[in-house]
Short mmCIF file of C-alpha atoms in Angstrom, two decimals:
data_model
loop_
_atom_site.label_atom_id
_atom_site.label_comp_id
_atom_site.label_asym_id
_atom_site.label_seq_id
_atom_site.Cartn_x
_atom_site.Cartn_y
_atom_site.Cartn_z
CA UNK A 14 0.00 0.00 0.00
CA UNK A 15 2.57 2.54 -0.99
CA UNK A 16 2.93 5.66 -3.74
CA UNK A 17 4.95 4.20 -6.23
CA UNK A 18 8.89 6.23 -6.20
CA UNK A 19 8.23 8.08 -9.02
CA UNK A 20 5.09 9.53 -6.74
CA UNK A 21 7.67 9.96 -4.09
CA UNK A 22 9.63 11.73 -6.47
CA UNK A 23 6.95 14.08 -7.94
CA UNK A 24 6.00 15.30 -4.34
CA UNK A 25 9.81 15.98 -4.04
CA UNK A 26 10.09 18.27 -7.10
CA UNK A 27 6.59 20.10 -6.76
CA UNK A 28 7.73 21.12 -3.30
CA UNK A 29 10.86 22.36 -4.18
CA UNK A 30 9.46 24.42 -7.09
CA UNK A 31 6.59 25.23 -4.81
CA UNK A 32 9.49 27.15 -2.43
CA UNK A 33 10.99 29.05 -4.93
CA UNK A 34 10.48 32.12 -6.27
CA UNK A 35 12.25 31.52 -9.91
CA UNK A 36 12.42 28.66 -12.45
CA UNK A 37 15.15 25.69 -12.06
CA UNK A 38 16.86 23.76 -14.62
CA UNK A 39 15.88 19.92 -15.01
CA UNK A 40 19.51 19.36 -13.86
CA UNK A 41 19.58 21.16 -10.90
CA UNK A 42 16.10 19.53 -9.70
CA UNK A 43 17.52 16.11 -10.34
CA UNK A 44 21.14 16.93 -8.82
CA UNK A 45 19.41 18.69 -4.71
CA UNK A 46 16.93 15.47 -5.39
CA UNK A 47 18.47 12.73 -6.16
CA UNK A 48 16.70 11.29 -8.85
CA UNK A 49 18.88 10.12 -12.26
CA UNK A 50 18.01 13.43 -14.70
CA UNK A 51 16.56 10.98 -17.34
CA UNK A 52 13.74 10.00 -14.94
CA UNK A 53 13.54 13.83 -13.09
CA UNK A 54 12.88 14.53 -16.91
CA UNK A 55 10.03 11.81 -17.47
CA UNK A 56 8.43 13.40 -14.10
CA UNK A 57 8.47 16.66 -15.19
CA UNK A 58 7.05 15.98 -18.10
CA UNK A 59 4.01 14.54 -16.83
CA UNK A 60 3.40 16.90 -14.62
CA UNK A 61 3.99 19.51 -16.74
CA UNK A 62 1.37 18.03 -19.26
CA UNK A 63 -1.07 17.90 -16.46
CA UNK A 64 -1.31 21.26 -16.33
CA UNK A 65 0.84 21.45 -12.69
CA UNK A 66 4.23 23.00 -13.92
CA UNK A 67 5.28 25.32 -16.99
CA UNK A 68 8.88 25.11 -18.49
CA UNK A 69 10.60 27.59 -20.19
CA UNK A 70 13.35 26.87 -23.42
CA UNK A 71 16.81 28.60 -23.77
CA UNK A 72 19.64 29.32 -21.59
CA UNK A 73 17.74 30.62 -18.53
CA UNK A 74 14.76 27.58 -19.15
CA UNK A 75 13.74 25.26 -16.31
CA UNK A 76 10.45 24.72 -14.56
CA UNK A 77 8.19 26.38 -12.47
CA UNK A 78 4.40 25.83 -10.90
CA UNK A 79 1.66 26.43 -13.04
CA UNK A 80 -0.35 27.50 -10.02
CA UNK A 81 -0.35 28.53 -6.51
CA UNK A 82 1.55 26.17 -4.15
CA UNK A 83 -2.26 26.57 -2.65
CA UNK A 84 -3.80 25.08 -5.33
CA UNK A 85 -1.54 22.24 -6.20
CA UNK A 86 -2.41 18.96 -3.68
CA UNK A 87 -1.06 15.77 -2.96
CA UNK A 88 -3.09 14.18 -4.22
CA UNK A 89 -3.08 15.85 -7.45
CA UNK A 90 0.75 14.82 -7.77
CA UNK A 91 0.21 11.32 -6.44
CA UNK A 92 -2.80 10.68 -9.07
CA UNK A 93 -1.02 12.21 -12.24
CA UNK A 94 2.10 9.67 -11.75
CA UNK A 95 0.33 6.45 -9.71
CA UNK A 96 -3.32 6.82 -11.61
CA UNK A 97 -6.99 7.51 -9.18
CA UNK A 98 -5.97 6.02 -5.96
CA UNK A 99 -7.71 2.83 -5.08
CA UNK A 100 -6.79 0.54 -2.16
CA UNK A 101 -8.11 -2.28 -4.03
CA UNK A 102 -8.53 -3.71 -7.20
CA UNK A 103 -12.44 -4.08 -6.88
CA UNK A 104 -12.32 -0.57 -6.30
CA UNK A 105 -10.82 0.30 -9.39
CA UNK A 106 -11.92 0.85 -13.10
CA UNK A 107 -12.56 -2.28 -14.25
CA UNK A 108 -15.04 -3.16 -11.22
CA UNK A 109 -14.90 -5.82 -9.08
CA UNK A 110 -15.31 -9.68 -8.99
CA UNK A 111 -18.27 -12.06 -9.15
CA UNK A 112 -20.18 -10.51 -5.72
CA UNK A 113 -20.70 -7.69 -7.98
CA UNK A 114 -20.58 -5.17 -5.58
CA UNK A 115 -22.87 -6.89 -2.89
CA UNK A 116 -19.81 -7.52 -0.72
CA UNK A 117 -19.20 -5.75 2.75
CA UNK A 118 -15.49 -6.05 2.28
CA UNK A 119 -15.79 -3.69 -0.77
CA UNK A 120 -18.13 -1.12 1.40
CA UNK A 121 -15.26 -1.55 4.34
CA UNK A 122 -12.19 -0.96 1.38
CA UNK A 123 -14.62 2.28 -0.45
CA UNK A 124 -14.52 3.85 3.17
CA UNK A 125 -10.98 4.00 4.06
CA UNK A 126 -10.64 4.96 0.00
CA UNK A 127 -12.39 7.65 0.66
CA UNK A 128 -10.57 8.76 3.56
CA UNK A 129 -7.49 8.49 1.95
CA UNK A 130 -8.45 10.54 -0.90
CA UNK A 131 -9.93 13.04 1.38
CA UNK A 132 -6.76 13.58 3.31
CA UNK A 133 -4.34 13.61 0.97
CA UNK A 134 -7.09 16.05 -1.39
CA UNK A 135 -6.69 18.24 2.20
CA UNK A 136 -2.61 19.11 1.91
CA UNK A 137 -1.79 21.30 -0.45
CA UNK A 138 2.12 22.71 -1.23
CA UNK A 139 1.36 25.62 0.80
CA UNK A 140 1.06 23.70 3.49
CA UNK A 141 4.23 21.83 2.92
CA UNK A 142 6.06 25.16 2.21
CA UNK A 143 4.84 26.26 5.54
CA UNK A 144 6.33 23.44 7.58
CA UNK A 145 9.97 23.89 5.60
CA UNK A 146 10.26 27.78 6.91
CA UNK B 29 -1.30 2.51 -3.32
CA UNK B 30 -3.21 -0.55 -3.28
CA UNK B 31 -3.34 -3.50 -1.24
CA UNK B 32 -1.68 -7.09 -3.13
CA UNK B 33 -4.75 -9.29 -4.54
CA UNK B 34 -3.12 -11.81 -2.15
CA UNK B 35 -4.04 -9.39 0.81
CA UNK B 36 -7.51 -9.08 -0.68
CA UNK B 37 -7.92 -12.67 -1.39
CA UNK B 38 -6.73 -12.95 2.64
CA UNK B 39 -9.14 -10.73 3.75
CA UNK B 40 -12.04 -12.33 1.95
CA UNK B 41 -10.99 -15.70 3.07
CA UNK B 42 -11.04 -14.24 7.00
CA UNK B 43 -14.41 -13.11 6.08
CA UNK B 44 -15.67 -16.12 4.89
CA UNK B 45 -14.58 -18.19 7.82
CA UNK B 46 -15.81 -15.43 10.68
CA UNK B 47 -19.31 -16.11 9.19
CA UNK B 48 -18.94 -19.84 9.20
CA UNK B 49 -19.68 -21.48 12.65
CA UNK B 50 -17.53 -24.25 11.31
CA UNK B 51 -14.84 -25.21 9.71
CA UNK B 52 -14.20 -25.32 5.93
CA UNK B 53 -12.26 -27.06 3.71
CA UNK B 54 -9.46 -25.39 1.48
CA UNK B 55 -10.92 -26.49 -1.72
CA UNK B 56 -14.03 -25.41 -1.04
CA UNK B 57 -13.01 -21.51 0.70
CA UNK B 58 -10.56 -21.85 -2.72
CA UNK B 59 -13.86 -22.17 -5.13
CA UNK B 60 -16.11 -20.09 -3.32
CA UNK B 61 -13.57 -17.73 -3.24
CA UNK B 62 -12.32 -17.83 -7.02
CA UNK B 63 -9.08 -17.97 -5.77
CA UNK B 64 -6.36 -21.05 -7.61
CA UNK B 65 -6.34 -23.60 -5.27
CA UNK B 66 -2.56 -23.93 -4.30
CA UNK B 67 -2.38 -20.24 -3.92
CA UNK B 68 -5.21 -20.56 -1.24
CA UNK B 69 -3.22 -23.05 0.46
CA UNK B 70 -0.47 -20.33 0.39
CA UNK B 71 -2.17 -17.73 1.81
CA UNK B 72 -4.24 -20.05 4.32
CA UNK B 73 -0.63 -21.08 6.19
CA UNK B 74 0.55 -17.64 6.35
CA UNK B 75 -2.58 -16.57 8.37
CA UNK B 76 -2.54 -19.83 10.57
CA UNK B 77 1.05 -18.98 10.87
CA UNK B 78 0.32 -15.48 11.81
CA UNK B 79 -2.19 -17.35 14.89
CA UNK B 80 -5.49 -15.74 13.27
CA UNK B 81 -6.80 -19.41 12.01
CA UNK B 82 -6.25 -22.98 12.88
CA UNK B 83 -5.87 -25.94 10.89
CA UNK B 84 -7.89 -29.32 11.04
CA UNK B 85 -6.21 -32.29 9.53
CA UNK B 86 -7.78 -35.17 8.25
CA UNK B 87 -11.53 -36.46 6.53
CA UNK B 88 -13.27 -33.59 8.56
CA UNK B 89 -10.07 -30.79 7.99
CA UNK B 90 -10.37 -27.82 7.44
CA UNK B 91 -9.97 -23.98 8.66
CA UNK B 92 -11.68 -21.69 11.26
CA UNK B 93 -10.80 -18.70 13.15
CA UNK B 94 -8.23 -19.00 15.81
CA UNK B 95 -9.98 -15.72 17.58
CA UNK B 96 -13.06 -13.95 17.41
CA UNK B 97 -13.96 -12.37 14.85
CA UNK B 98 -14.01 -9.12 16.88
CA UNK B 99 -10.66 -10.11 17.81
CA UNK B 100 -9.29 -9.72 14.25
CA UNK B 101 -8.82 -6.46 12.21
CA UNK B 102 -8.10 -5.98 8.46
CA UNK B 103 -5.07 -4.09 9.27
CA UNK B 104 -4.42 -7.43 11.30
CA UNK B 105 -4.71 -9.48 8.13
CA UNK B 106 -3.79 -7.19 5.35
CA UNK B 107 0.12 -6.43 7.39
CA UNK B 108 -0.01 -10.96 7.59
CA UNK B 109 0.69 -10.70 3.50
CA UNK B 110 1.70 -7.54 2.78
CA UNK B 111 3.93 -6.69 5.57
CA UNK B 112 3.78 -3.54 8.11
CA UNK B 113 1.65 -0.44 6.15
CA UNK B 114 3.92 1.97 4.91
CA UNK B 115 2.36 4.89 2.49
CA UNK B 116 5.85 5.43 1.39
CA UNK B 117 9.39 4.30 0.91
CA UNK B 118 10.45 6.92 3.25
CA UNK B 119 8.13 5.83 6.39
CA UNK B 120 9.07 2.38 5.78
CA UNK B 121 12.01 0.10 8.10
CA UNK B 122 15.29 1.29 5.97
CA UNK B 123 14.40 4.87 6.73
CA UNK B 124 14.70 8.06 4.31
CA UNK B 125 16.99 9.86 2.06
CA UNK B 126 19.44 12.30 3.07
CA UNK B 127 17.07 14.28 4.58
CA UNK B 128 16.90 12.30 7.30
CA UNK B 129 13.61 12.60 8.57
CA UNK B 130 14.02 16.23 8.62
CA UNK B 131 11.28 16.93 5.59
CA UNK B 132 8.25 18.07 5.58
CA UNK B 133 6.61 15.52 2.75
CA UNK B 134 7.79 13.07 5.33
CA UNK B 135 5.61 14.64 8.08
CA UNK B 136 2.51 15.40 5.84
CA UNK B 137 2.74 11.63 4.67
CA UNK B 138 3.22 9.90 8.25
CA UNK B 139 0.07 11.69 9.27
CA UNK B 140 -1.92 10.23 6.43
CA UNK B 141 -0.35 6.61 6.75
CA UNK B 142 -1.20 7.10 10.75
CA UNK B 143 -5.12 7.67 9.38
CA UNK B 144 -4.63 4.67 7.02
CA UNK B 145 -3.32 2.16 9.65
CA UNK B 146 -5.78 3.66 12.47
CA UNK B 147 -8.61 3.10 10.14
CA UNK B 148 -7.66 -0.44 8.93
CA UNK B 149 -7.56 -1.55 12.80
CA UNK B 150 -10.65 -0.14 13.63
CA UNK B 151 -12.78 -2.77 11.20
CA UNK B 152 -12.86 -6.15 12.68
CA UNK B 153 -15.05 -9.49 10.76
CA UNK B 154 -17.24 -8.98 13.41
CA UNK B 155 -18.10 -5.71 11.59
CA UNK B 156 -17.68 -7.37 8.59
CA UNK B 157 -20.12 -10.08 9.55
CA UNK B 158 -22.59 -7.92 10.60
CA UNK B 159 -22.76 -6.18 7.02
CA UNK B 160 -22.96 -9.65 5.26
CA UNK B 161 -26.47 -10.29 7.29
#
């Protein structure tokens, strides 16, 4: 029941450009991260197509949030890199097995889902820039 | 951030056997179940191991619960397969990155894993049982 790495990862680099007040370079992200620059580069890019970061060409290029640090959650990072959270496979996409739905385990699961979501809907990168001052 | 299918096949197996008053056979929780057979078997000695069910050799063999069904949580069973709940790599037994524990994703995600875990132990198969009526 973990985010995947690259999740981990994301969270990283949306917080860091969430603290700063100017764009960074891909290889300075990777380099105060730790993350190999071909895979920072992969991450950026998704989030960047999600609408979450902008990045700018040319010698002074790098990346930046495409929105307040307020507005930006965790769970909008977790979900563009891991896919919708679900704690279970019957409470993902493609449905569930034979009980259809009619099963109290799935109603137990759906809860603490939901609670999950909730929470990590509930932190935004203002609140993580916050705690780092 | 799901639980394994093994972990949900475990969990359906506990639930099974809290609402049975007596023992079942492995072939039958297997096909009731839609779970392979030997994989049952798999899953079946890691919770007898664990002390949540017992064992019944012979003509009459079979499985019940070792407790009472109030006695056992899904956190119980789910942490039997998949190991202690960790939301991230970070939170988990070989620690964090340089950081060292100093971080505040670290922080924001302990508090959600503590609502994850706290949640999960606070449905039991008695619950469960209850819902299946």
């Amino acid at each position: 029941m973990k985010i995947t790495r690259e999740a981990d990862y994301a969270l990283r680099i949306v917080a860091m450009l969430a603290k700063s007040d100017k764009q960074i370079e891909a290889k300075v992200i990777a380099e105060k991260n730790d993350i190999p620059y071909r895979f920072t580069l992969k991450i950026l890019r998704k989030i960047v197509q999600a609408g979450y970061l902008k990045s700018f060409r040319g010698v002074n290029g790098g990346y930046m949030l495409n929105k307040k640090p307020s507005e930006i959650t965790f769970r909008n990072i977790i979900e563009v890199i891991d896919g919708e959270i679900t704690l279970n496979v019957c409470l993902g996409e493609n449905g569930c097995c034979s009980s259809n739905g009619k099963c109290a385990l799935k109603q137990k699961l759906q809860k603490v889902q939901d609670i999950i979501t909730s929470e990590l809907d509930d932190i935004t990168f203002e609140d993580v820039i916050e705690d780092m001052q």
